Short mmCIF file of C-alpha atoms in Angstrom, two decimals:
data_model
loop_
_atom_site.label_atom_id
_atom_site.label_comp_id
_atom_site.label_asym_id
_atom_site.label_seq_id
_atom_site.Cartn_x
_atom_site.Cartn_y
_atom_site.Cartn_z
CA MET A 1 23.27 -18.90 44.66
CA LYS A 2 21.42 -22.04 43.09
CA LEU A 3 18.53 -20.85 40.84
CA ILE A 4 15.34 -22.85 39.91
CA ARG A 5 12.47 -22.76 37.86
CA PHE A 6 9.43 -25.21 39.24
CA GLY A 7 5.67 -25.92 38.50
CA LEU A 8 4.36 -27.27 35.74
CA PRO A 9 5.67 -27.54 32.21
CA GLY A 10 4.96 -23.88 30.73
CA GLU A 11 4.22 -22.56 33.90
CA GLU A 12 7.01 -22.55 36.12
CA LYS A 13 8.15 -19.90 38.73
CA PRO A 14 11.42 -19.04 39.30
CA GLY A 15 13.29 -20.08 43.03
CA LEU A 16 16.63 -19.92 44.88
CA VAL A 17 18.09 -23.55 47.28
CA THR A 18 19.59 -22.25 49.68
CA ALA A 19 21.07 -24.54 53.05
CA GLU A 20 17.89 -23.76 54.66
CA GLY A 21 15.37 -25.37 51.57
CA SER A 22 14.15 -24.22 48.30
CA PHE A 23 11.67 -21.13 48.20
CA ASP A 24 9.39 -19.55 45.32
CA VAL A 25 10.82 -15.77 44.70
CA SER A 26 7.69 -15.22 42.36
CA ALA A 27 7.49 -11.68 44.86
CA PHE A 28 10.81 -10.53 43.01
CA GLY A 29 9.00 -9.70 39.70
CA GLU A 30 10.97 -11.74 36.79
CA ASP A 31 12.00 -15.10 35.18
CA PHE A 32 14.91 -16.28 35.07
CA GLY A 33 16.18 -15.50 31.50
CA GLU A 34 17.68 -13.48 28.73
CA GLN A 35 16.38 -10.29 30.23
CA PHE A 36 16.71 -11.12 33.79
CA LEU A 37 20.29 -11.50 32.99
CA ALA A 38 21.09 -9.20 30.80
CA THR A 39 20.25 -6.29 32.71
CA ASN A 40 22.21 -7.58 36.12
CA GLY A 41 19.42 -9.66 37.82
CA LEU A 42 22.17 -12.14 39.47
CA GLU A 43 23.06 -9.12 41.52
CA ARG A 44 19.25 -7.71 42.21
CA LEU A 45 18.10 -10.82 43.19
CA ALA A 46 20.49 -11.02 45.52
CA GLN A 47 19.82 -8.04 46.95
CA TRP A 48 16.34 -8.94 46.76
CA TRP A 49 17.08 -11.64 48.91
CA ALA A 50 18.76 -10.19 51.30
CA ALA A 51 15.94 -7.67 52.24
CA ASN A 52 12.74 -10.54 51.61
CA GLY A 53 14.21 -13.85 51.76
CA LYS A 54 12.55 -14.44 55.59
CA THR A 55 9.35 -13.76 53.84
CA ALA A 56 9.57 -16.04 50.78
CA PRO A 57 7.34 -19.31 50.55
CA ARG A 58 9.45 -22.60 50.84
CA ILE A 59 9.01 -25.47 47.57
CA PRO A 60 7.32 -28.02 48.50
CA ASP A 61 9.95 -31.28 48.29
CA ASN A 62 8.20 -33.22 45.08
CA VAL A 63 7.48 -30.31 42.82
CA ARG A 64 8.52 -30.85 39.53
CA LEU A 65 11.71 -29.13 37.88
CA GLY A 66 12.08 -27.28 34.93
CA SER A 67 15.08 -26.04 33.53
CA PRO A 68 16.56 -23.20 35.46
CA ILE A 69 16.85 -20.67 32.79
CA GLN A 70 13.87 -19.80 30.31
CA ARG A 71 14.85 -20.79 26.71
CA PRO A 72 18.24 -19.72 25.89
CA SER A 73 18.49 -18.17 22.40
CA LYS A 74 21.01 -20.76 21.43
CA ILE A 75 22.08 -23.87 23.23
CA ILE A 76 26.00 -24.73 21.55
CA CYS A 77 27.74 -27.95 22.20
CA ILE A 78 31.05 -28.65 21.84
CA GLY A 79 32.34 -32.48 20.28
CA LEU A 80 34.90 -34.56 21.72
CA ASN A 81 36.44 -32.55 24.01
CA TYR A 82 37.32 -35.15 26.38
CA ALA A 83 40.28 -37.07 24.36
CA ASP A 84 39.38 -40.38 25.91
CA HIS A 85 35.72 -39.96 24.07
CA ALA A 86 37.59 -38.72 20.90
CA LYS A 87 39.58 -42.36 21.05
CA GLU A 88 36.69 -44.11 22.13
CA SER A 89 34.65 -43.29 19.29
CA ASN A 90 37.45 -43.60 16.51
CA MET A 91 37.78 -39.85 16.12
CA GLN A 92 40.73 -37.80 15.96
CA VAL A 93 41.17 -35.14 19.24
CA PRO A 94 40.30 -31.83 17.28
CA ALA A 95 42.59 -29.11 16.77
CA GLU A 96 39.97 -26.72 17.14
CA PRO A 97 36.63 -27.00 18.74
CA ILE A 98 33.51 -29.02 17.17
CA ILE A 99 30.98 -26.65 17.37
CA PHE A 100 27.62 -28.58 16.94
CA PHE A 101 24.01 -26.95 17.74
CA LYS A 102 20.98 -28.78 19.46
CA SER A 103 17.38 -27.29 18.86
CA THR A 104 16.41 -24.69 22.29
CA THR A 105 12.71 -27.49 21.69
CA SER A 106 14.46 -29.95 23.48
CA LEU A 107 15.54 -28.34 26.44
CA VAL A 108 13.25 -29.59 29.45
CA GLY A 109 13.67 -30.25 32.92
CA PRO A 110 16.26 -32.53 34.73
CA ASN A 111 14.02 -35.03 36.12
CA ASP A 112 11.80 -35.05 33.18
CA ASP A 113 11.40 -37.96 31.19
CA LEU A 114 13.45 -39.18 28.33
CA VAL A 115 10.94 -39.89 25.30
CA ILE A 116 13.14 -41.93 22.43
CA PRO A 117 12.60 -40.64 19.39
CA LYS A 118 10.12 -42.17 16.86
CA ASN A 119 12.13 -45.06 14.48
CA SER A 120 15.06 -44.40 16.87
CA LYS A 121 17.27 -47.59 17.65
CA LYS A 122 20.59 -45.28 18.83
CA THR A 123 19.71 -42.90 21.97
CA ASP A 124 22.71 -42.05 23.52
CA TRP A 125 23.64 -40.64 26.79
CA GLU A 126 26.39 -37.92 27.19
CA VAL A 127 26.73 -36.30 30.43
CA GLU A 128 28.37 -32.75 30.37
CA LEU A 129 29.05 -29.52 32.21
CA ALA A 130 27.33 -26.74 30.85
CA VAL A 131 28.19 -23.04 30.74
CA VAL A 132 25.44 -20.72 30.93
CA ILE A 133 26.44 -17.11 29.62
CA GLY A 134 25.80 -13.54 31.68
CA LYS A 135 26.07 -11.22 29.20
CA LYS A 136 26.12 -9.96 25.72
CA ALA A 137 29.31 -11.43 24.30
CA THR A 138 31.18 -10.70 20.88
CA TYR A 139 35.34 -10.92 20.45
CA VAL A 140 35.64 -11.65 24.03
CA GLU A 141 39.70 -11.91 24.91
CA GLU A 142 39.88 -15.17 26.59
CA LYS A 143 41.10 -13.46 29.75
CA ASP A 144 37.81 -11.73 29.96
CA ALA A 145 35.88 -14.11 29.46
CA MET A 146 35.23 -15.66 32.41
CA ASP A 147 33.25 -12.36 33.21
CA TYR A 148 30.53 -13.06 30.03
CA VAL A 149 29.79 -16.33 32.27
CA ALA A 150 26.66 -16.15 34.58
CA GLY A 151 27.13 -19.68 36.15
CA TYR A 152 27.03 -23.39 35.35
CA ALA A 153 24.55 -26.13 34.91
CA LEU A 154 24.16 -30.25 34.63
CA HIS A 155 23.10 -31.45 31.13
CA ASN A 156 22.34 -35.00 29.76
CA ASP A 157 23.40 -34.32 25.74
CA TYR A 158 21.33 -37.01 24.38
CA SER A 159 22.43 -38.62 20.78
CA GLU A 160 20.27 -40.55 18.48
CA ARG A 161 24.13 -42.00 16.63
CA GLU A 162 21.85 -43.40 13.92
CA PHE A 163 20.60 -39.70 13.39
CA GLN A 164 23.74 -37.81 14.02
CA LEU A 165 26.38 -40.11 12.22
CA GLU A 166 24.44 -42.07 9.33
CA ARG A 167 21.67 -39.39 8.07
CA ASN A 168 24.25 -37.42 6.35
CA GLY A 169 24.37 -33.53 7.05
CA GLN A 170 24.93 -31.73 10.31
CA TRP A 171 25.53 -33.67 13.75
CA VAL A 172 22.09 -31.36 15.10
CA LYS A 173 19.51 -33.94 13.71
CA GLY A 174 20.87 -36.38 15.94
CA LYS A 175 20.75 -33.83 19.38
CA SER A 176 17.71 -32.03 18.80
CA ALA A 177 14.49 -34.44 19.46
CA ASP A 178 11.93 -33.58 22.43
CA THR A 179 13.37 -34.20 25.97
CA PHE A 180 16.96 -34.40 24.16
CA ALA A 181 18.51 -31.96 26.57
CA PRO A 182 17.38 -31.56 30.31
CA LEU A 183 19.13 -28.63 32.24
CA GLY A 184 19.29 -28.27 35.72
CA PRO A 185 18.62 -29.08 38.49
CA TRP A 186 20.51 -25.88 39.47
CA LEU A 187 21.51 -22.47 37.88
CA VAL A 188 25.14 -22.40 39.92
CA THR A 189 26.73 -18.99 39.82
CA LYS A 190 30.20 -19.41 39.18
CA ASP A 191 30.97 -17.84 42.55
CA GLU A 192 30.06 -20.68 44.62
CA ILE A 193 32.55 -23.21 41.94
CA LYS A 194 35.95 -22.76 43.19
CA ASP A 195 37.58 -24.37 40.65
CA VAL A 196 35.41 -25.47 37.45
CA ASN A 197 38.75 -27.65 35.88
CA ASN A 198 38.40 -29.77 38.85
CA LEU A 199 35.10 -31.31 38.88
CA ARG A 200 33.96 -34.96 38.81
CA ILE A 201 31.30 -35.82 36.41
CA TRP A 202 29.73 -38.96 35.54
CA LEU A 203 26.46 -40.51 34.69
CA SER A 204 24.98 -44.21 35.49
CA ARG A 205 22.56 -46.60 33.42
CA ASN A 206 20.15 -48.62 35.48
CA GLY A 207 22.38 -47.88 38.31
CA LYS A 208 25.35 -49.36 36.52
CA MET A 209 28.46 -46.43 36.22
CA MET A 210 28.81 -45.75 32.62
CA GLN A 211 30.66 -42.59 32.78
CA ASP A 212 33.11 -41.56 35.70
CA GLY A 213 35.38 -38.40 34.88
CA THR A 214 36.91 -35.12 35.60
CA THR A 215 36.50 -31.58 34.18
CA ALA A 216 40.01 -31.77 34.30
CA ASN A 217 40.39 -33.39 31.25
CA LEU A 218 38.65 -30.93 29.28
CA ILE A 219 40.91 -30.43 26.19
CA PHE A 220 39.49 -27.21 25.41
CA LYS A 221 38.51 -25.21 28.84
CA VAL A 222 35.96 -22.98 29.68
CA PRO A 223 37.60 -19.42 29.04
CA TYR A 224 38.92 -20.93 25.70
CA LEU A 225 35.28 -21.45 24.76
CA VAL A 226 33.59 -18.78 25.28
CA SER A 227 36.54 -16.35 23.16
CA TYR A 228 36.52 -19.06 20.50
CA LEU A 229 32.64 -19.38 20.34
CA SER A 230 32.06 -15.31 20.74
CA GLY A 231 34.68 -15.28 17.38
CA PHE A 232 31.89 -16.89 15.42
CA MET A 233 28.55 -15.83 16.73
CA THR A 234 27.38 -13.14 19.51
CA LEU A 235 26.83 -14.62 22.49
CA LEU A 236 23.63 -13.69 24.62
CA PRO A 237 22.57 -14.06 27.64
CA GLY A 238 20.97 -17.34 28.85
CA ASP A 239 23.07 -19.31 26.20
CA VAL A 240 24.16 -22.71 27.16
CA ILE A 241 27.58 -24.00 25.80
CA SER A 242 27.81 -27.87 26.73
CA THR A 243 31.59 -28.48 27.21
CA GLY A 244 31.64 -32.12 25.96
CA THR A 245 31.26 -35.88 27.42
CA PRO A 246 34.06 -37.74 29.32
CA ALA A 247 34.56 -41.31 27.95
CA GLY A 248 31.24 -44.06 28.83
CA VAL A 249 29.06 -43.22 26.05
CA GLY A 250 26.47 -46.18 24.26
CA LEU A 251 28.45 -45.50 21.16
CA GLY A 252 32.13 -46.53 22.07
CA MET A 253 31.21 -49.84 23.82
CA ASN A 254 32.39 -52.99 22.05
CA PRO A 255 29.25 -54.31 21.91
CA GLN A 256 27.20 -50.86 21.54
CA VAL A 257 24.66 -50.26 23.94
CA TYR A 258 21.65 -48.12 23.30
CA ILE A 259 18.63 -46.76 25.76
CA GLN A 260 15.68 -49.01 25.84
CA GLU A 261 12.44 -48.04 27.36
CA GLY A 262 12.44 -48.70 31.06
CA ASP A 263 16.14 -47.06 31.31
CA VAL A 264 16.91 -44.61 34.05
CA MET A 265 19.41 -42.46 33.71
CA GLU A 266 21.19 -40.95 36.76
CA LEU A 267 24.31 -38.41 36.44
CA GLY A 268 25.63 -35.72 38.24
CA ILE A 269 28.36 -33.17 38.73
CA ASP A 270 30.46 -31.82 41.90
CA GLY A 271 28.81 -28.65 42.97
CA LEU A 272 25.75 -28.47 40.15
CA GLY A 273 23.94 -31.28 41.32
CA THR A 274 21.90 -34.32 40.35
CA SER A 275 19.44 -35.42 37.47
CA LYS A 276 17.62 -38.63 36.90
CA GLN A 277 15.69 -39.40 33.64
CA LYS A 278 13.18 -42.56 32.81
CA ALA A 279 13.37 -43.48 28.84
CA VAL A 280 9.88 -44.09 27.51
CA ALA A 281 8.69 -45.00 23.95
CA TRP A 282 7.94 -42.24 21.65
CA LYS A 283 3.72 -42.27 21.30
#
C-alpha cells in the first residue's frame, strides 16, 4: 500500500494511492500515526479497503500532501552512511553508525516550501531513504529487524552547514529548522519494495542533477540500523530512521554551493515517488 495524508497543514486526512488514483480513507476512522501502526493498522486498513474501497471518494490531483505519517516521536538520522559522501565531506568512513536527531517540528509535506533559516548562509540538500518503524522495538536482533519495519519514504534531510559544523555541539542544531524534513509523498509498505538495497536515489537543483546514487552503497543496511538503534533507545511505531545521503551535496563541492532563495530541489527514490521544494527566505 501507498499511504498519504492530504489537506491543509494541521488538518490532514488519511488517503491511499492505488493504480486507479488517490482516495480519501477518512471513513476508516484513524489517522496514520503511532497508535494506528501499534494496533496492526496496516492490516486493518487493507481489510477495510477491500470491503469499502469502491465507495471511497477520489482525491483531487492538486491537493496538498502532508507528511504521510503524523509527527513521530523521533526522527533519527544516520550520518556518513555512504562512503562517497564521507569522502566528499573530508570525514572518515565510520566504524559504527553516526547517530543524530532532527527535531520533529522540522517535519513538513513533500512539496512544501523550504524556508531558509534566519541568518543562514549554508543551507544544503541531502536526499535520503527513510525507514518507518511499525512496532515497538527494543534490543532487536538483526535477523528479526525487518519484522519491525512498516515501510519506507522519501526524505530530504536539509542541513545548515554553518549551524551544524561551525557552531560547536551536536549536529542537531543544523538539522532542525522548520521545513527541514519534507517526507513523502508516500509511506510505501515494505512488501511493495522488492529490494531496498537496490534503489536509485537522486536529487536535482534547478534542473541540474546533483546526487545520483543507489542504496546498494549504504554502508550500514536497514536491518543492521534498526537492530543497532534499538540497543540504545526504544523505537516506537511511526519513528523515522533516515539512512544517509550519497555524494553530491553542496558541502562537498569546490567551491561549495548552497541553496539560494528561488532554488528548486527535486528528488526521488525508485518506488517511493518524487518530491519538490522551492526555497524561500525566512520572514
